[in-house]
Short mmCIF file of C-alpha atoms and ligand atoms in Angstrom, two decimals:
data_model
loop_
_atom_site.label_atom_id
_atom_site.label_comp_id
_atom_site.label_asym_id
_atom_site.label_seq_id
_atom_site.Cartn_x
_atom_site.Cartn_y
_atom_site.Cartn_z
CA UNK N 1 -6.66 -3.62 -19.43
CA UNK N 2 -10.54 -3.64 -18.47
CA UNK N 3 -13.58 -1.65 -20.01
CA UNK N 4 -15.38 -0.24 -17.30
CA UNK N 5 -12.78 -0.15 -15.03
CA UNK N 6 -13.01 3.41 -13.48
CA UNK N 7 -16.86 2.44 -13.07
CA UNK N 8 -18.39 3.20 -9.73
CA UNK N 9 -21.19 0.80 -9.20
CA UNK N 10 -24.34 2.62 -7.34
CA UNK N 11 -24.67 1.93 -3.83
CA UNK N 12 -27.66 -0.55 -3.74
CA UNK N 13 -29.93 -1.48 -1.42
CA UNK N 14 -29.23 -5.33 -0.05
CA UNK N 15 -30.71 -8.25 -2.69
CA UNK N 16 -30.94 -6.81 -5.67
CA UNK N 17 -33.13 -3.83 -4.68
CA UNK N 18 -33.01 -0.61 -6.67
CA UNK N 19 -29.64 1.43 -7.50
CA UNK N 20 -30.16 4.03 -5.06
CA UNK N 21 -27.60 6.90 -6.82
CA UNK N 22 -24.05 6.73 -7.32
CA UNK N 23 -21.24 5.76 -4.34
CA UNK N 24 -20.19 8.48 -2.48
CA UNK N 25 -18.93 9.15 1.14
CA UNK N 26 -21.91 10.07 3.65
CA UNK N 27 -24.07 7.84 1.77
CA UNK N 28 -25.26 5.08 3.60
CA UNK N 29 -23.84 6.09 7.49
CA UNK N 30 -20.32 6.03 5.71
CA UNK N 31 -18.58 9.24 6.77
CA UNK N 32 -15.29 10.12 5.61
CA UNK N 33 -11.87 8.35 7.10
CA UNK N 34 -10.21 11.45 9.33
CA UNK N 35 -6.58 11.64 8.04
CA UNK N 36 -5.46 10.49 11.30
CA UNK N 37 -6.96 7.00 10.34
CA UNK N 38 -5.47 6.89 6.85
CA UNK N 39 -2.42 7.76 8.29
CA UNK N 40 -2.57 4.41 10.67
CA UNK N 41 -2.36 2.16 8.08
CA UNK N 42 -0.06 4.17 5.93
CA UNK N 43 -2.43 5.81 3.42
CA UNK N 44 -4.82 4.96 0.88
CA UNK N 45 -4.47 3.50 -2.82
CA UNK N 46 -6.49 1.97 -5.48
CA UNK N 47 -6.64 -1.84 -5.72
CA UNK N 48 -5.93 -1.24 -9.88
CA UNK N 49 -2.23 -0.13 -8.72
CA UNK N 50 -1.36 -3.09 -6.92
CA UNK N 51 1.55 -5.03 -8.57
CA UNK N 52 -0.21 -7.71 -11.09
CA UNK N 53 -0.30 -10.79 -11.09
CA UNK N 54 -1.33 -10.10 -7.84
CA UNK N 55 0.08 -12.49 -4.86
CA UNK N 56 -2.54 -13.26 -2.57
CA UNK N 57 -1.30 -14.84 0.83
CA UNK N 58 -4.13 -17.85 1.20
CA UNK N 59 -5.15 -17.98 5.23
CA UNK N 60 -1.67 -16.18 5.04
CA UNK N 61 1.78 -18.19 4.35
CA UNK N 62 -0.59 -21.36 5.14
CA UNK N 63 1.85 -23.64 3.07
CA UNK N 64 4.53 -22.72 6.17
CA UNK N 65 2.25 -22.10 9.16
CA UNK N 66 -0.91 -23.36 10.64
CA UNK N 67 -3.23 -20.94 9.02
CA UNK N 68 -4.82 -17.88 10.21
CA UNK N 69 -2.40 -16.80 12.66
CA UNK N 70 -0.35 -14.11 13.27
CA UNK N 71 2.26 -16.26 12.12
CA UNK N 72 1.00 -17.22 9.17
CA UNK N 73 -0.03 -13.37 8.39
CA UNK N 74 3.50 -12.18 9.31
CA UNK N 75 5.46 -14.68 7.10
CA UNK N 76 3.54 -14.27 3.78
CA UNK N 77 3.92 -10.58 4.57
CA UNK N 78 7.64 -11.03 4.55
CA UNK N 79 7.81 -13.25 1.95
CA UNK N 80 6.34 -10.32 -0.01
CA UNK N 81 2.98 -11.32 -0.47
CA UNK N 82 1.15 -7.73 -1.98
CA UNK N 83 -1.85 -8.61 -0.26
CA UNK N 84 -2.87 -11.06 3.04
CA UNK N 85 -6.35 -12.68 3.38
CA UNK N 86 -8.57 -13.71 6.55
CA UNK N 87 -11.59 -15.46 6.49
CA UNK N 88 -13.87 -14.31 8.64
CA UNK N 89 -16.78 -16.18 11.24
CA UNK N 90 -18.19 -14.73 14.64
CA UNK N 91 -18.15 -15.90 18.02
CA UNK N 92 -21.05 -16.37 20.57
CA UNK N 93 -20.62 -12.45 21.67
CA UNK N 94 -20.07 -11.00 18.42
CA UNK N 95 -16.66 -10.70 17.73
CA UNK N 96 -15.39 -11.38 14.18
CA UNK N 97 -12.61 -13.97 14.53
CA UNK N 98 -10.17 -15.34 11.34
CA UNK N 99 -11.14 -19.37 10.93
CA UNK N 100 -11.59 -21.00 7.58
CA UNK N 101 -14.97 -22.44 8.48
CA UNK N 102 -16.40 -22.11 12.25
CA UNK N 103 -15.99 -25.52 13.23
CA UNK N 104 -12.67 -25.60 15.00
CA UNK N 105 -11.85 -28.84 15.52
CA UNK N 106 -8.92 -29.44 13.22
CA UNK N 107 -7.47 -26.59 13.91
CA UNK N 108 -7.31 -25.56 17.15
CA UNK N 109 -6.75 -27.64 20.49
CA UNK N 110 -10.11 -27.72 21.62
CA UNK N 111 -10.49 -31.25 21.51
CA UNK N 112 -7.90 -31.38 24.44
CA UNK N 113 -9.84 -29.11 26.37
CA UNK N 114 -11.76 -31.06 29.23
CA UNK N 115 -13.56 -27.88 30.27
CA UNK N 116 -14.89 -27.52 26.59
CA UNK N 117 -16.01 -30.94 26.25
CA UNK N 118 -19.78 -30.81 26.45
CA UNK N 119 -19.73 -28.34 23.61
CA UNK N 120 -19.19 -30.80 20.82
CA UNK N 121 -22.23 -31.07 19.08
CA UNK N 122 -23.49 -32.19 15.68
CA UNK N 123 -24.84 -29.48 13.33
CA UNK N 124 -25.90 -28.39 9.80
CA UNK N 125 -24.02 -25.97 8.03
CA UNK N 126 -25.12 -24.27 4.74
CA UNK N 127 -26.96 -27.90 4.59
CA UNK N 128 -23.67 -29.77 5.23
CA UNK N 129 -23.92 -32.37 9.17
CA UNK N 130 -20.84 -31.24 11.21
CA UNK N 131 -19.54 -32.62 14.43
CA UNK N 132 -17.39 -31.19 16.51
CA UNK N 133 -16.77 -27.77 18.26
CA UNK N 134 -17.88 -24.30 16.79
CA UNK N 135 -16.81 -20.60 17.23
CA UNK N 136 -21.18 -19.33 17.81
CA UNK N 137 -20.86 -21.51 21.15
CA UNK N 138 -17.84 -19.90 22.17
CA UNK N 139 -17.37 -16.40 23.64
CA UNK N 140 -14.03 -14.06 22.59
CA UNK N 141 -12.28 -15.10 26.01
CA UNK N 142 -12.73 -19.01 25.49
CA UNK N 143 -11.54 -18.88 22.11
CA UNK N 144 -8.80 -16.89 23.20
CA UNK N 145 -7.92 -20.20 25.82
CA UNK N 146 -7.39 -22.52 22.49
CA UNK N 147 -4.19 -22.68 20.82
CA UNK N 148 -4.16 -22.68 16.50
CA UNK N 149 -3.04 -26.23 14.74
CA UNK N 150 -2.11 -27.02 11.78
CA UNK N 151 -5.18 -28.47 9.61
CA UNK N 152 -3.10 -30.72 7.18
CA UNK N 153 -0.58 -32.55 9.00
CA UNK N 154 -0.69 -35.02 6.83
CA UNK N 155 0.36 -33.27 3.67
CA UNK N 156 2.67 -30.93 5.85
CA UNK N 157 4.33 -32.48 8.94
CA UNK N 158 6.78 -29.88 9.21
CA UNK N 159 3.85 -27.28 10.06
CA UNK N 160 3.37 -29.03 12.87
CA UNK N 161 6.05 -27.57 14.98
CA UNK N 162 4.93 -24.59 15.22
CA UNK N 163 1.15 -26.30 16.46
CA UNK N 164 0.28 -24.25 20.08
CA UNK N 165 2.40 -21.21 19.42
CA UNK N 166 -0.55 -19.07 18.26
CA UNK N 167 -4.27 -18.03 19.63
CA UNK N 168 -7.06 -17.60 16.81
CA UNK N 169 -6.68 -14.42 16.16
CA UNK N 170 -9.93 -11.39 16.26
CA UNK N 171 -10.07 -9.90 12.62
CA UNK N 172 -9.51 -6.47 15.38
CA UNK N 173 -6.21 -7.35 15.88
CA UNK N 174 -4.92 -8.47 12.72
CA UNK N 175 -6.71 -4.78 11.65
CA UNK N 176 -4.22 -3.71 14.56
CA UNK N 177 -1.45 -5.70 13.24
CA UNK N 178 -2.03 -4.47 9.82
CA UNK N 179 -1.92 -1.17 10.97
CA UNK N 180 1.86 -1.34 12.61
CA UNK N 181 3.41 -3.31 9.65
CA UNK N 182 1.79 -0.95 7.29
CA UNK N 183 3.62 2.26 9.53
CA UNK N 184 6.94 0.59 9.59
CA UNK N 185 6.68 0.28 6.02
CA UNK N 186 5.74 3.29 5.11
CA UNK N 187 2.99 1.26 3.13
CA UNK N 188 -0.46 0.41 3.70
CA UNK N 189 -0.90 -3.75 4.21
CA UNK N 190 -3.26 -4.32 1.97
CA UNK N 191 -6.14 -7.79 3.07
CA UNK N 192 -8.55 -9.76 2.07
CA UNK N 193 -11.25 -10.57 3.80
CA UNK N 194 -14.27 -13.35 3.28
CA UNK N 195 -17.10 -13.74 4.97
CA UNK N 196 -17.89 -17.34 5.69
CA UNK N 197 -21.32 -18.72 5.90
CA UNK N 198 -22.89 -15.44 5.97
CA UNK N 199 -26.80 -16.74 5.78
CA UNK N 200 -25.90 -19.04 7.95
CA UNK N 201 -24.57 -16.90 10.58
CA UNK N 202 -27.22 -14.49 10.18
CA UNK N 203 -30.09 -16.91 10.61
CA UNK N 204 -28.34 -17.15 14.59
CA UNK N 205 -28.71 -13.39 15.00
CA UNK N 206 -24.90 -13.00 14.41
CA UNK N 207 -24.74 -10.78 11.07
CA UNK N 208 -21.25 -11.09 9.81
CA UNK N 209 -21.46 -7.59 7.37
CA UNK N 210 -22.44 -5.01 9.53
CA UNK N 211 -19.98 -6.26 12.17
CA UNK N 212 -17.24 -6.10 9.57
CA UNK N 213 -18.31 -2.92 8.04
CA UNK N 214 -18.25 -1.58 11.35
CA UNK N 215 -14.62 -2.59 11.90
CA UNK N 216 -13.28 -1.03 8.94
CA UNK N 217 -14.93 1.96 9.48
CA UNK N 218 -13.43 2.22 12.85
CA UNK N 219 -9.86 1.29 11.29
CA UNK N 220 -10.58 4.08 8.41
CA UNK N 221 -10.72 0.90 6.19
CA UNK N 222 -14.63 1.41 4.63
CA UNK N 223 -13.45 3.61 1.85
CA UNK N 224 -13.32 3.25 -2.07
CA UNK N 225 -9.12 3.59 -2.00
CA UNK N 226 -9.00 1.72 1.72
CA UNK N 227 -5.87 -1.06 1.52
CA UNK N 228 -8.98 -3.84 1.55
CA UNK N 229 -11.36 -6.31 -0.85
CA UNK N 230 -14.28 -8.06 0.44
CA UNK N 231 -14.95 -11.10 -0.19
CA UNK N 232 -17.64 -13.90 -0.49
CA UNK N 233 -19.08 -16.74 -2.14
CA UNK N 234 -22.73 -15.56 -0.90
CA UNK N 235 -23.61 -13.09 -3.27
CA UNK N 236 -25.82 -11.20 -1.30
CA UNK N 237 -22.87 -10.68 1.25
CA UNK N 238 -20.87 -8.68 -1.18
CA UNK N 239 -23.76 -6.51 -1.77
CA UNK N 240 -24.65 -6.47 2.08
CA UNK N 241 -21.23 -5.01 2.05
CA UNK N 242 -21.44 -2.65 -0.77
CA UNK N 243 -24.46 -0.83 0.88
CA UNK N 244 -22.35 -0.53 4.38
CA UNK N 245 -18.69 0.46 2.78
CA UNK N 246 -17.14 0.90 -0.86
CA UNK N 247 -14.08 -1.23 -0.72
CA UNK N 248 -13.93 -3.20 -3.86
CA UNK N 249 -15.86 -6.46 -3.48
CA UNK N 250 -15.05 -9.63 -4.99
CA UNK N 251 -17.87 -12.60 -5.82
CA UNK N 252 -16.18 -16.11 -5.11
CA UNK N 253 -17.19 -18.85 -7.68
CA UNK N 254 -17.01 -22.48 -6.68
CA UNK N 255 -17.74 -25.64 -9.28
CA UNK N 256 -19.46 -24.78 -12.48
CA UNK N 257 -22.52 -26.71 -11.34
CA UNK N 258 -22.63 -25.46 -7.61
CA UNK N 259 -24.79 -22.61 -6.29
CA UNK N 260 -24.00 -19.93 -3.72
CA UNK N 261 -25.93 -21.08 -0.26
CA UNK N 262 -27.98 -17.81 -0.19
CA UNK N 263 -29.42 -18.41 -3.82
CA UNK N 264 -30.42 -22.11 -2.73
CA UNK N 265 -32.06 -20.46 0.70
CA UNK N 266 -33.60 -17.65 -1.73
CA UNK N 267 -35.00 -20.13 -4.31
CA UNK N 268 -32.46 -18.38 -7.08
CA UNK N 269 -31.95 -21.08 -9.58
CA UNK N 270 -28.62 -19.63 -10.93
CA UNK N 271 -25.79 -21.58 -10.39
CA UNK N 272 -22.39 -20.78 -10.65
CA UNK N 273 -22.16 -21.35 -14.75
CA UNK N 274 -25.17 -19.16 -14.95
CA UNK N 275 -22.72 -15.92 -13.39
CA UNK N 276 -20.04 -17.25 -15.51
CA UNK N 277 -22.02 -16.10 -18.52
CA UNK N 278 -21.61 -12.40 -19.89
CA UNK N 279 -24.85 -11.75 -18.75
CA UNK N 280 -24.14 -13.52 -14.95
CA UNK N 281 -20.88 -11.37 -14.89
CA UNK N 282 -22.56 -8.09 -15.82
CA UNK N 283 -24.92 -8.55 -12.94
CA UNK N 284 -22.02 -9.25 -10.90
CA UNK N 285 -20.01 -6.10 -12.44
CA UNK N 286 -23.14 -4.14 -10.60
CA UNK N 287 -22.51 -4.67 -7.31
CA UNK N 288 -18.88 -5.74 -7.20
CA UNK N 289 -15.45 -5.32 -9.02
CA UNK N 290 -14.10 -8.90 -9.29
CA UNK N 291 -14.18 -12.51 -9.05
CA UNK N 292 -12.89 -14.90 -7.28
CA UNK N 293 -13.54 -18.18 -8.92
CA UNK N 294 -12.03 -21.79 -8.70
CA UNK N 295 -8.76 -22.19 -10.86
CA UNK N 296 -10.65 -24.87 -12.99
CA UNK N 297 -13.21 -22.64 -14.20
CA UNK N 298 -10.02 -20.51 -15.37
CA UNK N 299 -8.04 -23.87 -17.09
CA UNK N 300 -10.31 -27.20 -16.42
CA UNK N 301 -8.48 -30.01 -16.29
CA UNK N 302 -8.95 -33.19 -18.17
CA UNK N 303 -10.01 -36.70 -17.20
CA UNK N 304 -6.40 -37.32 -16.34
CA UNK N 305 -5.91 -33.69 -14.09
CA UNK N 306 -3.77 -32.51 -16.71
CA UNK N 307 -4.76 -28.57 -18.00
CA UNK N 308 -6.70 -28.48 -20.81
CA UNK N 309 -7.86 -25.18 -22.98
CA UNK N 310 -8.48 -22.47 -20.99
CA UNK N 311 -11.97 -21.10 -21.04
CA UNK N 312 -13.05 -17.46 -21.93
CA UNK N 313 -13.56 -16.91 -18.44
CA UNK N 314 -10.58 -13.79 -18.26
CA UNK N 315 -11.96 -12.35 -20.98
CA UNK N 316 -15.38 -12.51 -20.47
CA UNK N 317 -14.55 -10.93 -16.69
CA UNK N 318 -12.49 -8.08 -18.33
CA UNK N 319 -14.96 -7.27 -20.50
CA UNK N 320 -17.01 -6.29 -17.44
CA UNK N 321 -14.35 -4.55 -15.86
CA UNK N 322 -14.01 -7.15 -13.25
CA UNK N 323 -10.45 -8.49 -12.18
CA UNK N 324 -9.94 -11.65 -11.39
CA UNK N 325 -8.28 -13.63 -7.74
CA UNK N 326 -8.81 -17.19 -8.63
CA UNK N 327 -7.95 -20.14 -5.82
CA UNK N 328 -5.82 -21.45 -4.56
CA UNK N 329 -1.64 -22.15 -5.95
CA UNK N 330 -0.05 -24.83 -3.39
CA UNK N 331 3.27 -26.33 -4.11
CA UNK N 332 2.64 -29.75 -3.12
CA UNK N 333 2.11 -32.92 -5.88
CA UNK N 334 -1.35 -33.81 -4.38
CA UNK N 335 -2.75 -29.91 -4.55
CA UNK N 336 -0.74 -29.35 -8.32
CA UNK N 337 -2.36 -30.45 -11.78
CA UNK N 338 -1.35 -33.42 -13.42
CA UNK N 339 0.91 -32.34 -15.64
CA UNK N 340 2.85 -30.27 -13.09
CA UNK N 341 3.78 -33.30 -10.42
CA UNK N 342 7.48 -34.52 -9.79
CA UNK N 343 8.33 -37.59 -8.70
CA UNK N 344 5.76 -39.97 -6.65
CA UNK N 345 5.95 -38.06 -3.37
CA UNK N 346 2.36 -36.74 -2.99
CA UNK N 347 3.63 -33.84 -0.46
CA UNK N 348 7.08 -33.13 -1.93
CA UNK N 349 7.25 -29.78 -4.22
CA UNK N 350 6.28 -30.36 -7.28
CA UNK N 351 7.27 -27.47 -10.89
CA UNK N 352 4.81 -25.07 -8.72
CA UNK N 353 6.37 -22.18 -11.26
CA UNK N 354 5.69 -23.82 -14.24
CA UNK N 355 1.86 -24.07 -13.42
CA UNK N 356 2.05 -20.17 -11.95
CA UNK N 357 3.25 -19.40 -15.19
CA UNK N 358 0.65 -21.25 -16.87
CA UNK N 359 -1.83 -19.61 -14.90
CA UNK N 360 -0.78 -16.34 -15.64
CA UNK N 361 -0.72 -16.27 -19.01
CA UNK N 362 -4.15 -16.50 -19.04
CA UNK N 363 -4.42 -12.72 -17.77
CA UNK N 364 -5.32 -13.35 -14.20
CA UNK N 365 -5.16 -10.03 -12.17
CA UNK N 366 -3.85 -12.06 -9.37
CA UNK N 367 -3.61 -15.23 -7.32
CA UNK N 368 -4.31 -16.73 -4.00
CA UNK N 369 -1.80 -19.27 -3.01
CA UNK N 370 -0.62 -20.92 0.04
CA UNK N 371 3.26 -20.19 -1.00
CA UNK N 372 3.35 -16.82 -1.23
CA UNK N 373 7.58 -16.69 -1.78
CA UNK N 374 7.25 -19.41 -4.77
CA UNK N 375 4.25 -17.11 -5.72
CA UNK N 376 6.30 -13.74 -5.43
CA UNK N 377 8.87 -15.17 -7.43
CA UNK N 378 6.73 -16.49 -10.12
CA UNK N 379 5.12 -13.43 -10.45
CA UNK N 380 8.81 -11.48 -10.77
CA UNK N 381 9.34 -13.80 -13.70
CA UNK N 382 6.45 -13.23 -15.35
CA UNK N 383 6.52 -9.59 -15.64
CA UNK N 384 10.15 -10.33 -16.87
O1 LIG J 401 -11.27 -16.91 -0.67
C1 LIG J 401 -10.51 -17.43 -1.71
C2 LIG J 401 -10.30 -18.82 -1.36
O2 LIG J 401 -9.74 -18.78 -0.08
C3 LIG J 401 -11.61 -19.52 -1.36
O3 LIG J 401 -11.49 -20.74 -0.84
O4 LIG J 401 -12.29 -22.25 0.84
O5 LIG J 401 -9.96 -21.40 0.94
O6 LIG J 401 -11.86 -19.92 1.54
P1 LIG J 401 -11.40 -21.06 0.71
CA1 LIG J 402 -10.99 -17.73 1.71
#
């Protein structure tokens, strides 16, 4: 399918430094998984033999549950989702928790929390003014007092009922709960995990790689063939990551015209049409073994949200022997193009497997979506 695609990318030093020689276990403090380890999650295998199009639970089966919980984890594994992803920001003692962002308020309790109340402040995040709580001013045990919510209420009332039933979970246990689905399967659970604001959190003294890297190492999770991608739309995360562990890493891409946070701190004028380029994908090809970008930079849409032509994008990727996890599939009207909308509900389903289908024609390796049944399903057809 891919050129390159048995290419192991040297282990490099973080930010572009010199290739340093090629991957290999023992380089870099990474020491090989005991068997015991491998055996916990139910054995290793390569990310190219995963079932493609790939299904991608988004913040888990977030169309169904208030995202990033165990709940949300559990159903899109049971729905059949081939692979589960976390997003991933710190607390104030170090601990790697699954949020979207780390600003809690809508979606978690903590605005009902008296005892919490003189830790809503106003900050700037990755140049963006914030009010409201956040996970750096909160240690592992006050987190743990909060109860998940769902964020869109709005769009999906019936999410609500399940609001209180689940704690923010530590990226250590879902590695835990990983670990038992993947034994009772007989399967390893495969995840995917982004680091969110990494400059950001590293600027506080609260380094998001080396914490991670350290957790998969401990869960025998830091190898080449370990049931895991990485994940991040700051460059210089990904190759953080790919000097600390060799699971495949994936570079997110936002809007054409936006630029990673860590090339804006770094004065790197790229932006993101710059690494859309052959030349922008190579570099990326060096250091990682996908992308991750928007949907639009796979179809745009037109003036009206309808789908237009789809861009070279897949084939530009391939040609670097890069796969491709664009964002984010959601069945709801409001969330679907144009041209794929029912009816004048804005939150009822709308022909969510005619725009899958659309999607994958265009050669995507895989998918993240927020319906990971409609997704599993859509997939099934596809490969006919
Ligand atoms: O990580 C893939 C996709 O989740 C990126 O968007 O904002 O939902 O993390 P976001
Ligand atoms: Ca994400």
């Amino acid at each position: 399918m891919t050129q390159g695609a048995d290419r192991t990318p040297g282990r490099r030093t973080v930010l572009g430094a010199a290739v340093l020689g090629t991957a290999a276990l023992g380089v870099g403090g990474v020491t090989a998984a005991p068997a015991a380890a491998a055996e916990r999650h139910g054995g290793h295998g390569s990310y190219r033999d995963l079932p493609t199009p790939t299904i991608i639970g988004h913040r888990g089966a977030s169309g169904y549950r208030p995202e990033h919980t165990l709940g949300s984890y559990q159903l899109a594994l049971d729905m059949g989702a081939h692979v589960i992803e976390q997003d991933l920001v710190p607390t104030k003692d170090g601990h790697l928790v699954c949020r979207h962002e780390n600003d809690i308020t809508g979606t978690t309790d903590v605005a009902a929390h008296p005892e919490f109340a003189s830790r809503k402040t106003t900050k700037s995040v990755d140049g963006v003014s914030l009010t409201g709580w956040f996970t750096e001013d909160f240690t592992l045990a006050e987190l743990k007092t909060l109860r998940a919510k769902e964020r869109i209420p709005a769009n999906r009332q019936e999410n609500t009922l399940y609001d209180g039933r689940w704690t923010v979970p530590s990226f250590e246990e879902v590695l835990r709960w990983a670990e038992k689905e993947g034994r009772k399967r007989g399967r390893p659970v495969w995840l995917h995990v982004e680091t969110k604001h990494p400059s950001y959190f590293r600027a506080l003294g609260l380094g998001l790689e080396e914490r991670l890297a350290k957790l998969l190492r401990r869960h025998g999770r830091h190898r080449a063939d370990s049931a895991v991608f990485l994940q991040s739309f700051e460059p210089s995360s990904i190759q953080r990551l790919a000097d600390l562990v060799d699971p495949p890493g994936v570079v997110l891409l936002s809007g054409a015209g936006s630029r990673p946070w860590d090339f804006i701190e770094a004065g790197d004028p790229r932006t993101v049409a710059d690494l859309v380029k052959p030349e922008g994908l190579k570099w990326i090809a060096s250091y990682a073994k996908g992308i991750g970008p928007t949907l639009d930079l796979i179809i745009p849409k037109d003036a009206s949200g309808k789908l237009g032509t789809p861009t070279t994008l897949v084939r530009d990727a391939h040609a670097q022997g890069l796969i491709l996890h664009p964002y984010t599939m959601r069945n709801e009207n409001t969330f679907l193009p144009a041209d794929f909308r029912r009816g004048g509900d804005p939150n009822a389903y709308g022909d969510a497997f005619g725009a899958f289908k659309v999607y994958f024609e265009t050669g995507i390796d895989g998918i993240f979506t927020d319906n990971a049944d409609t997704g599993v399903l859509a997939a099934a057809d596809f490969r006919g």
